[in-house]
Amino acid sequence: MPNGSRPRSLPHRLLVLATGNWLSRSYLAVFALSLLAMFLFPESGFAMSFLLLTAPLSFMSMVLPLGPGTEGGWAVEAAAIGFWAVWLLLCAFVNAAVLGALLTRSANAASLGSRALLPRSPGSPGSPGSPGSPGREATDEARPASPRSRGIRALLAPAVDTWLARGYLAVVAASLVFFLVAAYLLPDPGFAGIWPIMTTAPLGIVAFLVASPVEWSSSLAWLSPLLFTAGAALSGLFNAVLLGRLARTLRAREARPAA
């Protein structure tokens, strides 16, 4: 197989998405600044901003057995911190690729839309009056009755048509079910809400902040878990759409041979 048509590996395609446009490069620059702030101002409120920038994957390190604070000899501690640093960089790399895929698909959609608006010659296939082209009446009858609902379905389609997004939604659903069971059925829910926050971050943190004041009201405290669940579900759906777009872009790049 010639080198020009050889399929690119998955890491190479992710690298292209993570560094191939201004949005992903800007994200990586902000992430680098957050790491610099951690070393220069360790006591400030911005010292842990890198965790928020790399969410939700960075929060998964809380359940990993290795990381900062691991007890043992210097070799064990160095290996744990090194593993945590590599995991953090991988999280930033994946988030940059997600943003790169979002901008890439937006540019491709705009290009396809501009091509669709180009006038067609009367004899070209699909133009009015050409042989085999549907008439105006048939086109009007086949047009969907609700363009808005069609647009919403097209917007949410990446969240359910790839295995990556569906797997992520399954994790979000499991965390939300666990939280609701703990909040309404267990006498002491403890920190059950940490799992939906971790799986739906960073927007899941916003849902938690919105629902917290409701919990302080004695008459509406029962509504707080439902409000947080709704916000976390929307946050997870948003993240699933981004992951689905990333999977679609990677699949399209794999199917398209390099020039």
GROMACS .gro file of C-alpha atoms in nm:
model
  259
    1MET     CA    1   0.000   0.000   0.000
    2PRO     CA    2   0.146   0.343  -0.089
    3ASN     CA    3   0.236   0.572   0.198
    4GLY     CA    4  -0.008   0.834   0.073
    5SER     CA    5  -0.309   0.604   0.109
    6ARG     CA    6  -0.201   0.426   0.429
    7PRO     CA    7  -0.459   0.478   0.709
    8ARG     CA    8  -0.332   0.690   0.992
    9SER     CA    9  -0.318   0.546   1.341
   10LEU     CA   10  -0.560   0.652   1.613
   11PRO     CA   11  -0.296   0.846   1.814
   12HIS     CA   12  -0.196   1.036   1.501
   13ARG     CA   13  -0.558   1.129   1.422
   14LEU     CA   14  -0.609   1.242   1.782
   15LEU     CA   15  -0.291   1.449   1.763
   16VAL     CA   16  -0.415   1.621   1.448
   17LEU     CA   17  -0.748   1.705   1.612
   18ALA     CA   18  -0.582   1.820   1.936
   19THR     CA   19  -0.343   2.059   1.759
   20GLY     CA   20  -0.499   2.124   1.421
   21ASN     CA   21  -0.711   2.435   1.484
   22TRP     CA   22  -0.716   2.749   1.695
   23LEU     CA   23  -0.977   2.622   1.944
   24SER     CA   24  -0.783   2.311   2.049
   25ARG     CA   25  -0.453   2.500   2.057
   26SER     CA   26  -0.609   2.774   2.271
   27TYR     CA   27  -0.738   2.513   2.514
   28LEU     CA   28  -0.393   2.356   2.544
   29ALA     CA   29  -0.243   2.701   2.604
   30VAL     CA   30  -0.492   2.771   2.885
   31PHE     CA   31  -0.418   2.429   3.033
   32ALA     CA   32  -0.044   2.503   3.028
   33LEU     CA   33  -0.110   2.835   3.206
   34SER     CA   34  -0.315   2.654   3.471
   35LEU     CA   35  -0.022   2.419   3.538
   36LEU     CA   36   0.208   2.718   3.566
   37ALA     CA   37  -0.031   2.880   3.814
   38MET     CA   38  -0.029   2.561   4.022
   39PHE     CA   39   0.350   2.586   4.066
   40LEU     CA   40   0.372   2.965   4.104
   41PHE     CA   41   0.067   3.020   4.325
   42PRO     CA   42  -0.004   2.692   4.505
   43GLU     CA   43  -0.218   2.862   4.773
   44SER     CA   44  -0.442   3.057   4.535
   45GLY     CA   45  -0.788   2.961   4.415
   46PHE     CA   46  -0.650   2.897   4.068
   47ALA     CA   47  -0.406   2.630   4.182
   48MET     CA   48  -0.652   2.346   4.111
   49SER     CA   49  -0.805   2.495   3.797
   50PHE     CA   50  -0.626   2.235   3.583
   51LEU     CA   51  -0.857   1.967   3.729
   52LEU     CA   52  -1.161   2.159   3.609
   53LEU     CA   53  -1.007   2.215   3.268
   54THR     CA   54  -0.941   1.843   3.222
   55ALA     CA   55  -1.276   1.724   3.361
   56PRO     CA   56  -1.448   1.483   3.355
   57LEU     CA   57  -1.164   1.240   3.286
   58SER     CA   58  -0.931   1.401   3.538
   59PHE     CA   59  -1.181   1.337   3.818
   60MET     CA   60  -1.158   0.966   3.746
   61SER     CA   61  -0.810   0.972   3.899
   62MET     CA   62  -0.980   0.993   4.240
   63VAL     CA   63  -1.078   0.627   4.212
   64LEU     CA   64  -0.741   0.512   4.079
   65PRO     CA   65  -0.506   0.342   4.326
   66LEU     CA   66  -0.208   0.556   4.228
   67GLY     CA   67  -0.162   0.930   4.256
   68PRO     CA   68  -0.026   1.211   4.477
   69GLY     CA   69  -0.027   1.107   4.842
   70THR     CA   70   0.041   0.739   4.776
   71GLU     CA   71   0.230   0.599   5.073
   72GLY     CA   72   0.548   0.401   5.025
   73GLY     CA   73   0.912   0.452   4.945
   74TRP     CA   74   1.043   0.722   4.719
   75ALA     CA   75   1.024   0.489   4.418
   76VAL     CA   76   0.654   0.415   4.478
   77GLU     CA   77   0.571   0.781   4.535
   78ALA     CA   78   0.763   0.889   4.223
   79ALA     CA   79   0.588   0.625   4.012
   80ALA     CA   80   0.249   0.730   4.151
   81ILE     CA   81   0.307   1.099   4.078
   82GLY     CA   82   0.441   1.016   3.732
   83PHE     CA   83   0.136   0.804   3.655
   84TRP     CA   84  -0.092   1.084   3.772
   85ALA     CA   85   0.092   1.341   3.559
   86VAL     CA   86   0.067   1.121   3.248
   87TRP     CA   87  -0.303   1.065   3.315
   88LEU     CA   88  -0.359   1.440   3.351
   89LEU     CA   89  -0.181   1.514   3.023
   90LEU     CA   90  -0.385   1.243   2.852
   91CYS     CA   91  -0.706   1.401   2.981
   92ALA     CA   92  -0.603   1.739   2.842
   93PHE     CA   93  -0.507   1.577   2.513
   94VAL     CA   94  -0.848   1.408   2.480
   95ASN     CA   95  -1.037   1.727   2.568
   96ALA     CA   96  -0.836   1.920   2.309
   97ALA     CA   97  -0.921   1.654   2.050
   98VAL     CA   98  -1.291   1.684   2.141
   99LEU     CA   99  -1.280   2.060   2.088
  100GLY     CA  100  -1.087   2.012   1.765
  101ALA     CA  101  -1.346   1.766   1.638
  102LEU     CA  102  -1.625   2.010   1.726
  103LEU     CA  103  -1.468   2.289   1.525
  104THR     CA  104  -1.376   2.054   1.238
  105ARG     CA  105  -1.732   1.927   1.200
  106SER     CA  106  -1.869   2.281   1.218
  107ALA     CA  107  -1.638   2.388   0.937
  108ASN     CA  108  -1.734   2.083   0.730
  109ALA     CA  109  -2.104   2.150   0.782
  110ALA     CA  110  -2.061   2.511   0.673
  111SER     CA  111  -1.874   2.396   0.362
  112LEU     CA  112  -2.147   2.147   0.272
  113GLY     CA  113  -2.413   2.410   0.329
  114SER     CA  114  -2.243   2.657   0.097
  115ARG     CA  115  -2.219   2.389  -0.172
  116ALA     CA  116  -2.589   2.312  -0.138
  117LEU     CA  117  -2.673   2.679  -0.203
  118LEU     CA  118  -2.487   2.686  -0.534
  119PRO     CA  119  -2.725   2.714  -0.834
  120ARG     CA  120  -2.761   2.406  -1.049
  121SER     CA  121  -2.790   2.404  -1.423
  122PRO     CA  122  -3.131   2.307  -1.564
  123GLY     CA  123  -3.000   1.980  -1.706
  124SER     CA  124  -2.809   1.867  -1.395
  125PRO     CA  125  -2.945   1.575  -1.189
  126GLY     CA  126  -3.172   1.687  -0.910
  127SER     CA  127  -3.249   2.025  -1.063
  128PRO     CA  128  -3.612   2.118  -1.145
  129GLY     CA  129  -3.708   2.000  -1.487
  130SER     CA  130  -3.427   1.746  -1.524
  131PRO     CA  131  -3.515   1.383  -1.603
  132GLY     CA  132  -3.576   1.177  -1.293
  133SER     CA  133  -3.585   1.474  -1.058
  134PRO     CA  134  -3.883   1.501  -0.821
  135GLY     CA  135  -4.130   1.776  -0.883
  136ARG     CA  136  -4.197   2.063  -0.648
  137GLU     CA  137  -4.513   1.899  -0.519
  138ALA     CA  138  -4.336   1.574  -0.428
  139THR     CA  139  -4.055   1.768  -0.262
  140ASP     CA  140  -4.299   1.966  -0.052
  141GLU     CA  141  -4.483   1.651   0.052
  142ALA     CA  142  -4.160   1.477   0.156
  143ARG     CA  143  -4.041   1.776   0.361
  144PRO     CA  144  -4.068   1.714   0.737
  145ALA     CA  145  -4.351   1.891   0.911
  146SER     CA  146  -4.134   2.017   1.197
  147PRO     CA  147  -3.790   2.146   1.094
  148ARG     CA  148  -3.716   2.242   1.455
  149SER     CA  149  -3.759   1.888   1.583
  150ARG     CA  150  -3.547   1.760   1.296
  151GLY     CA  151  -3.274   2.004   1.393
  152ILE     CA  152  -3.287   1.894   1.758
  153ARG     CA  153  -3.262   1.528   1.658
  154ALA     CA  154  -2.967   1.604   1.432
  155LEU     CA  155  -2.801   1.798   1.715
  156LEU     CA  156  -2.843   1.516   1.967
  157ALA     CA  157  -2.771   1.230   1.726
  158PRO     CA  158  -2.396   1.212   1.807
  159ALA     CA  159  -2.486   1.130   2.168
  160VAL     CA  160  -2.645   0.796   2.078
  161ASP     CA  161  -2.502   0.675   1.746
  162THR     CA  162  -2.147   0.590   1.858
  163TRP     CA  163  -2.031   0.330   2.110
  164LEU     CA  164  -1.814   0.586   2.289
  165ALA     CA  165  -2.103   0.823   2.357
  166ARG     CA  166  -2.345   0.543   2.447
  167GLY     CA  167  -2.096   0.395   2.693
  168TYR     CA  168  -2.047   0.734   2.854
  169LEU     CA  169  -2.424   0.787   2.884
  170ALA     CA  170  -2.453   0.446   3.052
  171VAL     CA  171  -2.198   0.553   3.314
  172VAL     CA  172  -2.383   0.882   3.369
  173ALA     CA  173  -2.716   0.701   3.405
  174ALA     CA  174  -2.570   0.457   3.658
  175SER     CA  175  -2.428   0.741   3.868
  176LEU     CA  176  -2.759   0.929   3.863
  177VAL     CA  177  -2.961   0.622   3.960
  178PHE     CA  178  -2.722   0.554   4.247
  179PHE     CA  179  -2.753   0.915   4.362
  180LEU     CA  180  -3.134   0.916   4.352
  181VAL     CA  181  -3.155   0.587   4.542
  182ALA     CA  182  -2.914   0.718   4.806
  183ALA     CA  183  -3.089   1.056   4.832
  184TYR     CA  184  -3.446   0.926   4.871
  185LEU     CA  185  -3.417   0.573   5.009
  186LEU     CA  186  -3.106   0.561   5.227
  187PRO     CA  187  -3.107   0.724   5.571
  188ASP     CA  188  -2.762   0.873   5.512
  189PRO     CA  189  -2.676   0.938   5.143
  190GLY     CA  190  -2.324   1.046   5.237
  191PHE     CA  191  -2.126   1.165   4.936
  192ALA     CA  192  -2.338   0.990   4.673
  193GLY     CA  193  -2.359   1.313   4.473
  194ILE     CA  194  -1.987   1.307   4.401
  195TRP     CA  195  -2.031   1.040   4.133
  196PRO     CA  196  -2.270   1.239   3.908
  197ILE     CA  197  -2.050   1.547   3.956
  198MET     CA  198  -1.741   1.354   3.848
  199THR     CA  199  -1.905   1.190   3.546
  200THR     CA  200  -2.074   1.507   3.415
  201ALA     CA  201  -1.807   1.767   3.497
  202PRO     CA  202  -1.742   2.044   3.428
  203LEU     CA  203  -2.108   2.145   3.374
  204GLY     CA  204  -2.218   1.900   3.643
  205ILE     CA  205  -2.048   2.130   3.896
  206VAL     CA  206  -2.272   2.413   3.777
  207ALA     CA  207  -2.578   2.190   3.827
  208PHE     CA  208  -2.463   2.120   4.183
  209LEU     CA  209  -2.419   2.492   4.255
  210VAL     CA  210  -2.766   2.570   4.119
  211ALA     CA  211  -2.936   2.296   4.320
  212SER     CA  212  -2.754   2.368   4.648
  213PRO     CA  213  -2.956   2.679   4.751
  214VAL     CA  214  -3.279   2.480   4.713
  215GLU     CA  215  -3.152   2.225   4.964
  216TRP     CA  216  -3.108   2.497   5.223
  217SER     CA  217  -3.483   2.565   5.220
  218SER     CA  218  -3.663   2.331   5.459
  219SER     CA  219  -3.982   2.326   5.251
  220LEU     CA  220  -3.811   2.262   4.916
  221ALA     CA  221  -3.521   2.041   5.026
  222TRP     CA  222  -3.686   1.737   4.863
  223LEU     CA  223  -3.666   1.912   4.527
  224SER     CA  224  -3.290   1.963   4.533
  225PRO     CA  225  -3.193   1.605   4.429
  226LEU     CA  226  -3.437   1.618   4.136
  227LEU     CA  227  -3.308   1.957   4.025
  228PHE     CA  228  -2.948   1.841   4.047
  229THR     CA  229  -3.031   1.518   3.861
  230ALA     CA  230  -3.194   1.712   3.577
  231GLY     CA  231  -2.897   1.948   3.549
  232ALA     CA  232  -2.646   1.663   3.565
  233ALA     CA  233  -2.839   1.468   3.300
  234LEU     CA  234  -2.829   1.767   3.065
  235SER     CA  235  -2.457   1.811   3.137
  236GLY     CA  236  -2.395   1.445   3.060
  237LEU     CA  237  -2.594   1.471   2.739
  238PHE     CA  238  -2.383   1.770   2.633
  239ASN     CA  239  -2.063   1.577   2.704
  240ALA     CA  240  -2.199   1.276   2.514
  241VAL     CA  241  -2.266   1.494   2.209
  242LEU     CA  242  -1.905   1.615   2.217
  243LEU     CA  243  -1.773   1.261   2.253
  244GLY     CA  244  -1.997   1.145   1.970
  245ARG     CA  245  -1.867   1.420   1.745
  246LEU     CA  246  -1.512   1.315   1.828
  247ALA     CA  247  -1.589   0.951   1.744
  248ARG     CA  248  -1.757   1.054   1.418
  249THR     CA  249  -1.461   1.267   1.315
  250LEU     CA  250  -1.213   0.991   1.392
  251ARG     CA  251  -1.424   0.741   1.199
  252ALA     CA  252  -1.448   0.976   0.901
  253ARG     CA  253  -1.072   1.037   0.901
  254GLU     CA  254  -1.009   0.663   0.918
  255ALA     CA  255  -1.242   0.593   0.625
  256ARG     CA  256  -1.093   0.874   0.415
  257PRO     CA  257  -0.749   0.781   0.274
  258ALA     CA  258  -0.478   1.041   0.301
  259ALA     CA  259  -0.408   1.231  -0.017
   0.00000   0.00000   0.00000
